[in-house]
XYZ file of C-alpha atoms in Angstrom:
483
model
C 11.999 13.814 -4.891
C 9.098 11.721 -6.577
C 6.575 9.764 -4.896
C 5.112 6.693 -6.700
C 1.450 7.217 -7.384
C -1.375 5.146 -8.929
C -4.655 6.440 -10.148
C -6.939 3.143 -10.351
C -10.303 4.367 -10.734
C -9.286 7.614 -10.690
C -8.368 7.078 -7.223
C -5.172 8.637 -6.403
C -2.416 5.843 -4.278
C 0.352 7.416 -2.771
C 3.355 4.816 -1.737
C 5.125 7.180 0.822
C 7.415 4.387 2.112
C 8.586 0.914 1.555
C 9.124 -0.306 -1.963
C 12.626 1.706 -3.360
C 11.966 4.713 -1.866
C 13.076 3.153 1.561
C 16.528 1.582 0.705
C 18.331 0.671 3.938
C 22.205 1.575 4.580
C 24.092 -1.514 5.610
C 25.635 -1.219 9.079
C 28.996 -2.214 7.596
C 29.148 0.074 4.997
C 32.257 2.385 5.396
C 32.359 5.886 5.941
C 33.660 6.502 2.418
C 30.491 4.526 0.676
C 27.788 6.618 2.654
C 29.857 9.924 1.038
C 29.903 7.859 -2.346
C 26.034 7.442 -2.101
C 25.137 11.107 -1.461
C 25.325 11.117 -5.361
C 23.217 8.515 -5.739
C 19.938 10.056 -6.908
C 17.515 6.733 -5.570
C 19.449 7.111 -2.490
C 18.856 10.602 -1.958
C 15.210 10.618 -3.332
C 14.565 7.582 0.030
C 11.403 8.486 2.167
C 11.045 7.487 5.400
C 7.672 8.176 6.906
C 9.018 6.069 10.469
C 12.500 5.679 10.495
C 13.681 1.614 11.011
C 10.135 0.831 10.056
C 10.964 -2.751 9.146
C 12.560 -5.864 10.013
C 15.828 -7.402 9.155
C 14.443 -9.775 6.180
C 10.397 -9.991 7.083
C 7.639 -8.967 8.709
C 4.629 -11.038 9.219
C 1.950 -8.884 11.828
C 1.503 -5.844 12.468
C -1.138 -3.639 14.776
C -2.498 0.131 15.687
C -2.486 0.048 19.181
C -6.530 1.199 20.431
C -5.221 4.526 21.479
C -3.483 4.943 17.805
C -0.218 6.230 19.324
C 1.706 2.915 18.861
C 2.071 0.107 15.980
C 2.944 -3.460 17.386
C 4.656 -5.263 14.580
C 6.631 -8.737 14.195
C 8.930 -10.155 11.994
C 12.133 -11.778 11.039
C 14.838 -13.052 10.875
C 15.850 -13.093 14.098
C 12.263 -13.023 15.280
C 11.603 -10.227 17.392
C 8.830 -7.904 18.023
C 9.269 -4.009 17.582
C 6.739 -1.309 18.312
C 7.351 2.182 17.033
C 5.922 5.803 18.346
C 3.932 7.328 15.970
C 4.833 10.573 18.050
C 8.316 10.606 17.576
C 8.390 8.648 14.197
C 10.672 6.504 15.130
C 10.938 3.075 17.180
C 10.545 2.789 20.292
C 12.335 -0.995 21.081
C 12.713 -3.949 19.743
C 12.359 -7.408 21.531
C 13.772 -10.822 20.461
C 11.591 -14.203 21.057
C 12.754 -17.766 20.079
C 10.113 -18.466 17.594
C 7.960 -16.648 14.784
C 5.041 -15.500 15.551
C 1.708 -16.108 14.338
C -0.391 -14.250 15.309
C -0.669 -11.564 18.149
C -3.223 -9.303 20.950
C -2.904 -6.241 22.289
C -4.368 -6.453 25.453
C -4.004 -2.709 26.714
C -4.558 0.224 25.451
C -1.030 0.708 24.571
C 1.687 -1.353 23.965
C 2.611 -2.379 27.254
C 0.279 -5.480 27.691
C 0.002 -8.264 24.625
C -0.294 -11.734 24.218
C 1.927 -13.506 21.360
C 0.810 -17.091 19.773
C 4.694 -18.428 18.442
C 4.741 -21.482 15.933
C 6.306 -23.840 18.791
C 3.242 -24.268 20.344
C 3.595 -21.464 22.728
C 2.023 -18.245 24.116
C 3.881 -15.690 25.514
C 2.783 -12.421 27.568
C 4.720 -9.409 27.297
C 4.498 -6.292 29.662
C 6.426 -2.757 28.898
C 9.903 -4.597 30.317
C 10.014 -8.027 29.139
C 7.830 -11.807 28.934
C 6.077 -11.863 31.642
C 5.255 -15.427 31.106
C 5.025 -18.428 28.643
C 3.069 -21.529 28.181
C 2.724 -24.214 25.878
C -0.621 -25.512 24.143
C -1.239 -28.755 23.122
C -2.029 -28.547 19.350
C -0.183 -25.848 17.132
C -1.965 -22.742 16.975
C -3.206 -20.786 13.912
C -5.259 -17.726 15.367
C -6.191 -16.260 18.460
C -8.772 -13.688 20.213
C -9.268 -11.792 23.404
C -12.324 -11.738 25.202
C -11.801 -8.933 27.842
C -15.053 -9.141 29.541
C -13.955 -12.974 30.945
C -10.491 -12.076 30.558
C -10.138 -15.291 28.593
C -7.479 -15.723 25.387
C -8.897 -17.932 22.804
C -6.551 -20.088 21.146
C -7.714 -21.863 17.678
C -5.522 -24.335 15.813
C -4.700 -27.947 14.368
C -7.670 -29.357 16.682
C -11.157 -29.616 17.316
C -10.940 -27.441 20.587
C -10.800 -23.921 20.755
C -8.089 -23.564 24.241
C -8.834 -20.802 26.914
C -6.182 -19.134 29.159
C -7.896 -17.294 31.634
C -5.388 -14.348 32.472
C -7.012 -13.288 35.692
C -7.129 -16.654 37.292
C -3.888 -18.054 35.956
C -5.059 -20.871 34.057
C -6.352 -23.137 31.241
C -10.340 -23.221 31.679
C -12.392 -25.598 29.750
C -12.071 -25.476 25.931
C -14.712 -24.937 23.694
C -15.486 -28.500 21.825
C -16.153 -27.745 17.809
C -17.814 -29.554 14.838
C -14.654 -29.391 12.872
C -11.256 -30.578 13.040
C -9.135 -27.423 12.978
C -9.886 -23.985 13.837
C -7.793 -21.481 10.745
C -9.717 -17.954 12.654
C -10.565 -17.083 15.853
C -12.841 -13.234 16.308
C -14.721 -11.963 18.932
C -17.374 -9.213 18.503
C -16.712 -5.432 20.076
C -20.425 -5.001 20.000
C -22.512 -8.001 21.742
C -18.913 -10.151 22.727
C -20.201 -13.017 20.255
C -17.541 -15.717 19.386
C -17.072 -16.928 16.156
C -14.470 -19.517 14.731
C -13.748 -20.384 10.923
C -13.261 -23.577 10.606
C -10.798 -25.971 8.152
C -14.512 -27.511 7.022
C -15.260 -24.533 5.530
C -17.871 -23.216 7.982
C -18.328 -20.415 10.716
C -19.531 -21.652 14.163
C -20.872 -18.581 16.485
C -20.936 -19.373 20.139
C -22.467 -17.738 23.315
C -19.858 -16.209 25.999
C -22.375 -16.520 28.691
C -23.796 -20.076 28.311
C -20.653 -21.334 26.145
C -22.553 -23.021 23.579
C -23.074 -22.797 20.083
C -25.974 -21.075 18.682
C -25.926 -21.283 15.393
C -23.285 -22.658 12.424
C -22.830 -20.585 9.057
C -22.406 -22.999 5.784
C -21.330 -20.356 2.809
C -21.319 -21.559 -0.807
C -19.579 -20.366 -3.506
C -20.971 -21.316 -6.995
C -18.574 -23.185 -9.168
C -16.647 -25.135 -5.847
C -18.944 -28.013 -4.853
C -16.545 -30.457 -4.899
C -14.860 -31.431 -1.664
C -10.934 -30.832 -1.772
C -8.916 -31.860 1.042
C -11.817 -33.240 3.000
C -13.491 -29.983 3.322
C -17.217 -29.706 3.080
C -17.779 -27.068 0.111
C -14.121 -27.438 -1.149
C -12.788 -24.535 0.252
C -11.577 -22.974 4.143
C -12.362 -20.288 6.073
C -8.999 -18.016 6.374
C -10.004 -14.901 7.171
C -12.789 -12.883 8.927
C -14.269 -10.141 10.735
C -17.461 -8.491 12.410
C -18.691 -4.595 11.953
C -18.905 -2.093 14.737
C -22.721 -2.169 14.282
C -23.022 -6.581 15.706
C -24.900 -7.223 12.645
C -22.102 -7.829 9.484
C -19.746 -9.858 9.268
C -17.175 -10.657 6.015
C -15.881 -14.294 5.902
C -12.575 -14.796 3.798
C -12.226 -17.951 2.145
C -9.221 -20.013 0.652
C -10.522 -20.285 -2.334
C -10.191 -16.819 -3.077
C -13.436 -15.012 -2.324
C -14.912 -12.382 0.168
C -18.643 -13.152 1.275
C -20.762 -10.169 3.557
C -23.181 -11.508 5.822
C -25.714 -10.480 7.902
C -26.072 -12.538 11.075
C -30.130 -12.471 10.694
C -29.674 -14.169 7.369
C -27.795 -17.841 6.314
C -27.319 -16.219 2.645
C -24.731 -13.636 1.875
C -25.690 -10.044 0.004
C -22.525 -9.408 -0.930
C -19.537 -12.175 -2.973
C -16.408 -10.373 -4.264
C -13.786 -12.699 -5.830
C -10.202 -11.754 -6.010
C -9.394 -13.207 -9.149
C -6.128 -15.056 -8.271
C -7.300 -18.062 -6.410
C -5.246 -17.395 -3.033
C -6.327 -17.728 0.391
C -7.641 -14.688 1.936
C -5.263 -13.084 4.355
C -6.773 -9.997 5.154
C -10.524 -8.913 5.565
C -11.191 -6.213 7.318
C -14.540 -3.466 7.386
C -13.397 0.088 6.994
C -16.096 2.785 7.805
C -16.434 6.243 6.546
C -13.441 8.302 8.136
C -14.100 11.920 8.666
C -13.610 14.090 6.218
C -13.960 11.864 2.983
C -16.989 12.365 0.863
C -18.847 9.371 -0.510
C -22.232 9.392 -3.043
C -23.405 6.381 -1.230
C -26.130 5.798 1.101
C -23.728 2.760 3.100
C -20.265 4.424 2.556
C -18.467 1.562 4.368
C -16.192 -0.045 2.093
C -14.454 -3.625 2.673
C -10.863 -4.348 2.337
C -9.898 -7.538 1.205
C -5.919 -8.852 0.935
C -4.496 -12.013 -0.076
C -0.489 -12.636 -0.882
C -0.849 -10.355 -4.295
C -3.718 -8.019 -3.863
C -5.428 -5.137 -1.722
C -8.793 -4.051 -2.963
C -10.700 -1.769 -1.143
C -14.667 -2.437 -2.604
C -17.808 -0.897 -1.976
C -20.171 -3.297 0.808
C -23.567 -1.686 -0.932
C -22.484 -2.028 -4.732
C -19.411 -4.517 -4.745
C -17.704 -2.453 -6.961
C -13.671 -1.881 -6.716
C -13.107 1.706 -5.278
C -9.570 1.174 -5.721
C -6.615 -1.903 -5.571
C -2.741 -2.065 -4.665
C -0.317 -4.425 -6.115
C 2.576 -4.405 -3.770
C 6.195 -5.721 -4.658
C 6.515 -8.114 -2.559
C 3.885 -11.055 -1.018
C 1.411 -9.907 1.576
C 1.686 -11.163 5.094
C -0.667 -8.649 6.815
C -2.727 -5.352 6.054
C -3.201 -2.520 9.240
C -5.465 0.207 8.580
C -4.707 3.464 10.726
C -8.328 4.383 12.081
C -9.998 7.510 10.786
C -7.827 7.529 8.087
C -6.046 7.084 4.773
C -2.673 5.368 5.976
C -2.240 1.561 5.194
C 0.342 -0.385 6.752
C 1.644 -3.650 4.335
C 3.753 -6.053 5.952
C 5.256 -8.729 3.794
C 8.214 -10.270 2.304
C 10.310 -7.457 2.551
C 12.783 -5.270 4.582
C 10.516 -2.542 4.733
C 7.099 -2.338 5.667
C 5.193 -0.212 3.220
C 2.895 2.432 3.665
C 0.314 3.590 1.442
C -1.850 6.940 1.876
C -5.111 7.696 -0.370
C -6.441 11.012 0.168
C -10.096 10.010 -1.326
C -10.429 7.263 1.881
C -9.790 9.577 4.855
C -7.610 12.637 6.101
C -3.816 11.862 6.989
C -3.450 11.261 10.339
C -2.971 14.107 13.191
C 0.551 12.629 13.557
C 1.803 12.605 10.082
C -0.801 15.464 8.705
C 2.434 16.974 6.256
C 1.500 13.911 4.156
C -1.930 16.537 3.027
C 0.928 18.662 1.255
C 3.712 16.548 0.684
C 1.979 14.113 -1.597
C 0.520 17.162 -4.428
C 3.792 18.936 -4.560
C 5.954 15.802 -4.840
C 3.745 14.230 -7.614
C 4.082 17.613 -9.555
C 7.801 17.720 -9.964
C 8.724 15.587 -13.435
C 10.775 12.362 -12.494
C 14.319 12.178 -13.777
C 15.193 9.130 -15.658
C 18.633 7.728 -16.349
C 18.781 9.021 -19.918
C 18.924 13.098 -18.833
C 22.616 13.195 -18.948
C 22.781 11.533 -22.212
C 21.676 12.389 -25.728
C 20.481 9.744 -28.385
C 21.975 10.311 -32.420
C 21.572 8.267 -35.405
C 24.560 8.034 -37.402
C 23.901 10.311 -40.067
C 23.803 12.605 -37.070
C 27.234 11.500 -36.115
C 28.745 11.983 -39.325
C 27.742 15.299 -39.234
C 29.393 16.385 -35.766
C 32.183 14.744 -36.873
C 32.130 11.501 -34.242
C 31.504 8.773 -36.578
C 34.954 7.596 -35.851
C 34.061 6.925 -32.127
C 31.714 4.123 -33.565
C 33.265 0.922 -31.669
C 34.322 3.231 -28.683
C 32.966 2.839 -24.793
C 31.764 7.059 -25.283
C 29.067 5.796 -27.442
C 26.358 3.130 -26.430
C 24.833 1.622 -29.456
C 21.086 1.447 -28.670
C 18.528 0.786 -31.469
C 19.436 2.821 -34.601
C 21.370 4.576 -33.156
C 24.013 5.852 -30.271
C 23.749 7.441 -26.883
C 26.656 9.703 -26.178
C 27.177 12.094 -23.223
C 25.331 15.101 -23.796
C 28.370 17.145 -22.160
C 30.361 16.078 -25.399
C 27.817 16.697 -27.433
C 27.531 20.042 -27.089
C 31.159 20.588 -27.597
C 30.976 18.716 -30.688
C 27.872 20.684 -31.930
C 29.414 24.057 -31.165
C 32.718 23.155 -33.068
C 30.918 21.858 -35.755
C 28.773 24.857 -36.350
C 30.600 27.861 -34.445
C 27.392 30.103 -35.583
C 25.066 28.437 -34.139
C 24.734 31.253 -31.713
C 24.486 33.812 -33.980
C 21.724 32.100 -35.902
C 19.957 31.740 -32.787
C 19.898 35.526 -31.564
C 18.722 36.482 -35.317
C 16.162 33.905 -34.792
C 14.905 35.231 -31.295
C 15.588 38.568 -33.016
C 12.825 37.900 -35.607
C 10.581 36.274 -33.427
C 10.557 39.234 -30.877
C 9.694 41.547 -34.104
C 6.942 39.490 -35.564
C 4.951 39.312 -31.401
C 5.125 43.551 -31.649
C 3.731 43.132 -35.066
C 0.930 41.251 -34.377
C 0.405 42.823 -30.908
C -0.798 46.161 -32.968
C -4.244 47.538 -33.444
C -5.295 46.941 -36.760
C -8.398 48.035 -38.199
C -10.945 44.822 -39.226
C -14.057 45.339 -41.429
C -16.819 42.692 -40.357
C -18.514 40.854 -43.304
C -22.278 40.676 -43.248
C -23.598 37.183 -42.517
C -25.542 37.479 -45.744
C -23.972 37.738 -49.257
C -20.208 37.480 -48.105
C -18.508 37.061 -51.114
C -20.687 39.859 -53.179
C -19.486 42.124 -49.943
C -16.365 40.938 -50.850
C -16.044 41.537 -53.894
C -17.577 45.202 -53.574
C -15.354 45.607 -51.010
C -12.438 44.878 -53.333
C -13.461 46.878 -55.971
C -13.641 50.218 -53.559
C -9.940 49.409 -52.632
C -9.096 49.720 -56.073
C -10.914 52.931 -57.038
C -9.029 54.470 -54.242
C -5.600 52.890 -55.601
C-alpha cells in the first residue's frame, strides 16, 4: 500500500483519500465480483480515512463543525446533506432536500443546528431530527452569514439588498440597502462582529451591526484590468473573502483570478497573489500557525487560496508559494481542519479528498496514525503493471528459442521489442541453458573467495610526501637484492 505524495517546494503532500485510492464498490455488484476484486491490487491498495466520505456524483460544501468533532458536507445527486463523526470515522446520517445547496451555517456548536441557502430561492433550518422550517427569499441567493450576537442570517444575492431572518423573533427584519446590484459574498467578523459584503461591482462594502450603516466601501485594483467587463467597475467581481482572528486583515478573492490582503486601516493592499489561470476565486481562507509546526518567519500565517484547478497555500509576509495541490477533479470547496494539517477538497467527484502535510500542522487528535502511516507507506516501492512481465528484443528471443511465438497473444510487441510473462521466461531460460545454476554457484563461489582475500591484513609501506618516485624506485631496487 502506496500513498500518493508530492514534494512542491520541498514540501511533502500526502493524498490519504479521494482520488484512486478511494474507489467505491457498487451496491449491485454480486457477491462473486467483490471475491473477483480481492485480486485487484488498486482495489486492495483503497484508503479510506472516513468511510462513505462522499456523495453519490458531487459534493459542493463542506464544514468543521466549531467543536471539530463533526464535518457538515453537501452534495449530489440526489441532493442531500451528510455529516460524518470524526470519532467513529464514519457517517453519522444523511438527509435529502429538494434542491442543491449553495451555501450553508452552522449555527451550533455541533451539527444539530444549521441554516441551508438552496438554489430555489429558499432557506431551510435543520435541527438534529429533521427541517425545522423553510422560507423563501425574494431574489436568488449566492452567499450567506450568521450574526449570532442579533441572531440575524444574512442573505446576499441577485439584488441590491442584503435580506435578514431574524431567528429569535421569527421573521424578515429590514434589509440592508447596498451600492451595488448583486451581493456574490456575505462575512461577518469573529472579532469586532463587522459586516462586510463583496459586491458584483467589484467592491467590498463594510457595515456597522449596531447603527446598520455603512462605514466605509473598499475599491481594489488590480493592474492590467481597468477596463469594465460586464458592467463592473474595475472589470472584475468580488467572489471570495474572509477576515483574520486578529479584526484587522482581511483577503478579498476576485474573479479575475487574484488574492489581495488588506488591512482595514489602509484603502491599499500589502499583499496581491495571482493564481495564474484566470478563474474566479472559490476559496480564501487565513490559516494561522498550528501548534507544533515550525516556521522562520516573523508572521507565520499563511493564506490559502482555491479556485476550480488550484490550492496554494502562500506566505501573508513574503507572498511566496509554501506549497500548491492540483486535484483531479474541479474544486467546489476547500475545509481546513483547525490546528492542523488535514484539508478537506470537495469537488466534482465521488469522493471527497483529503490531503495531510506534515510541515503545516500535527495530524489531528482523531486521526493522529496519519504521523506514522504516511513515512512508512511512502517508503515501500510502488508496483507497476510491468512486474509480472519481462521485456526481450528479438535477438533475445532467438536465443531462448521463442522467436516462433512472434505473432502469438504470449508476446506483446512493445517498442523493439516483446513483453512476455516472466513465469515463461524463466522456463525458457533454464531449458535453454540447464547450467545456468552451476555457473552461478562458481560465480558466488569466487566472489565469496576474493571478500576473504581482501578482508586480510596486509602489510603497506607509506611513501614519503617528498621524492615519491626516487622512494620508489629505491624501494624497488631493495626488493630485488633480496630476490
Amino acid at each position: 500500500m502506496v500513498l500518493e505524495v508530492t514534494n512542491t517546494n520541498n514540501v511533502k503532500v500526502y493524498t490519504v483519500s479521494g482520488s484512486s485510492l478511494t474507489r467505491k464498490l457498487p451496491d449491485w455488484l454480486v457477491k462473486r465480483k467483490r471475491r473477483e476484486l480481492q485480486k485487484d491490487i488498486e482495489w486492495t491498495r483503497r484508503i479510506e480515512l472516513i468511510q462513505d466520505f462522499g456523495f453519490p456524483e458531487a459534493s459542493l460544501r463542506l464544514k468543521v463543525t466549531p467543536d471539530g468533532q463533526f464535518c457538515m458536507a453537501t452534495g449530489v445527486y440526489k441532493p442531500q446533506i451528510r455529516v460524518f463523526d470524526f470519532a467513529n470515522v464514519a457517517m453519522k446520517f444523511d438527509r435529502h432536500t429538494d434542491a442543491e445547496n449553495v451555501n450553508f451555517c452552522v449555527l451550533s456548536d455541533d451539527w444539530t443546528k444549521s441554516v441551508h441557502l438552496q438554489n430555489d430561492r429558499s432557506i431551510e433550518f435543520h435541527n438534529e431530527g429533521q427541517m425545522h422550517f423553510r422560507t423563501r427569499i425574494p431574489r436568488f441567493g449566492r452567499d450567506l452569514a450568521y450574526h449570532s450576537s442579533s441572531c440575524d442570517v444574512l442573505v446576499g444575492g441577485a439584488s441590491s439588498e442584503v435580506f435578514r431572518v431574524n431567528i429569535d423573533q421569527g421573521r424578515f427584519m429590514t434589509p440592508l440597502q447596498t451600492q451595488s446590484e448583486g451581493v456574490n459574498v456575505v462575512r461577518v467578523s469573529q472579532a469586532h462582529e463587522l459586516f462586510a459584503f463583496g459586491t458584483q461591482d467589484g467592491t467590498v462594502e463594510f457595515w456597522d451591526p449596531r447603527a446598520r450603516n455603512r462605514i466605509g466601501v473598499l475599491e481594489p485594483e488590480i493592474a492590467g484590468i481597468v477596463d469594465p467587463i460586464n458592467g463592473t467597475r474595475g472589470g472584475f467581481e468580488i467572489s471570495a473573502m474572509d477576515f483574520r482572528n486578529d479584526g484587522l486583515g482581511v483577503a478579498v478573492g476576485t474573479s479575475s483570478g487574484h488574492v489581495l490582503l488588506y488591512d482595514l486601516r489602509q484603502s491599499r493592499p500589502w499583499q496581491t497573489k495571482d493564481q495564474q489561470y484566470g478563474l474566479p476565486i472559490k476559496t480564501v481562507k487565513w490559516m494561522e500557525q498550528a501548534q507544533g509546526a515550525y516556521s522562520p518567519e516573523v508572521d507565520s500565517a499563511k493564506i490559502m487560496s482555491a479556485d476550480a484547478r488550484i490550492i496554494k497555500l502562500w506566505s501573508v509576509s513574503t507572498g511566496k508559494v509554501f506549497t500548491s495541490i492540483e486535484p483531479t477533479n474541479d474544486i467546489n470547496d476547500v475545509c481546513h481542519m483547525p490546528n492542523s494539517g488535514l484539508l478537506f477538497v470537495a469537488g466534482e467527484s465521488a469522493e471527497i479528498q483529503s490531503y495531510f502535510i506534515p510541515q503545516l500542522g500535527p495530524a489531528p487528535a482523531w486521526a493522529h496514525f496519519l504521523e506514522n502511516l504516511t513515512e512508512e507507506m511512502e517508503q515501500k516501492p510502488q508496483q507497476t503493471i510491468y512486474d509480472d512481465y519481462k521485456f526481450v528484443v528479438r535477438r533475445e528471443l532467438e536465443s531462448l528459442g521463442l522467436s516462433h511465438l512472434i505473432g502469438s497473444p504470449v508476446l506483446k510487441p512493445y517498442m523493439h521489442g516483446f513483453f512476455v510473462d516472466l513465469r515463461l521466461y524463466e522456463r525458457a531460460k533454464a531449458i535453454a541453458n540447464p547450467f545456468a545454476y552451476d555457473d552461478y554457484r562458481m560465480q558466488r563461489v569466487q566472489d565469496k573467495l576474493q571478500e576473504a582475500r581482501e578482508s586480510r591484513i596486509r602489510a603497506t609501506t607509506k611513501l614519503p610526501k617528498v621524492n615519491r618516485s626516487l622512494a620508489m624506485r629505491l624501494m624497488q631496487m631493495q626488493k630485488g637484492e633480496k630476490g
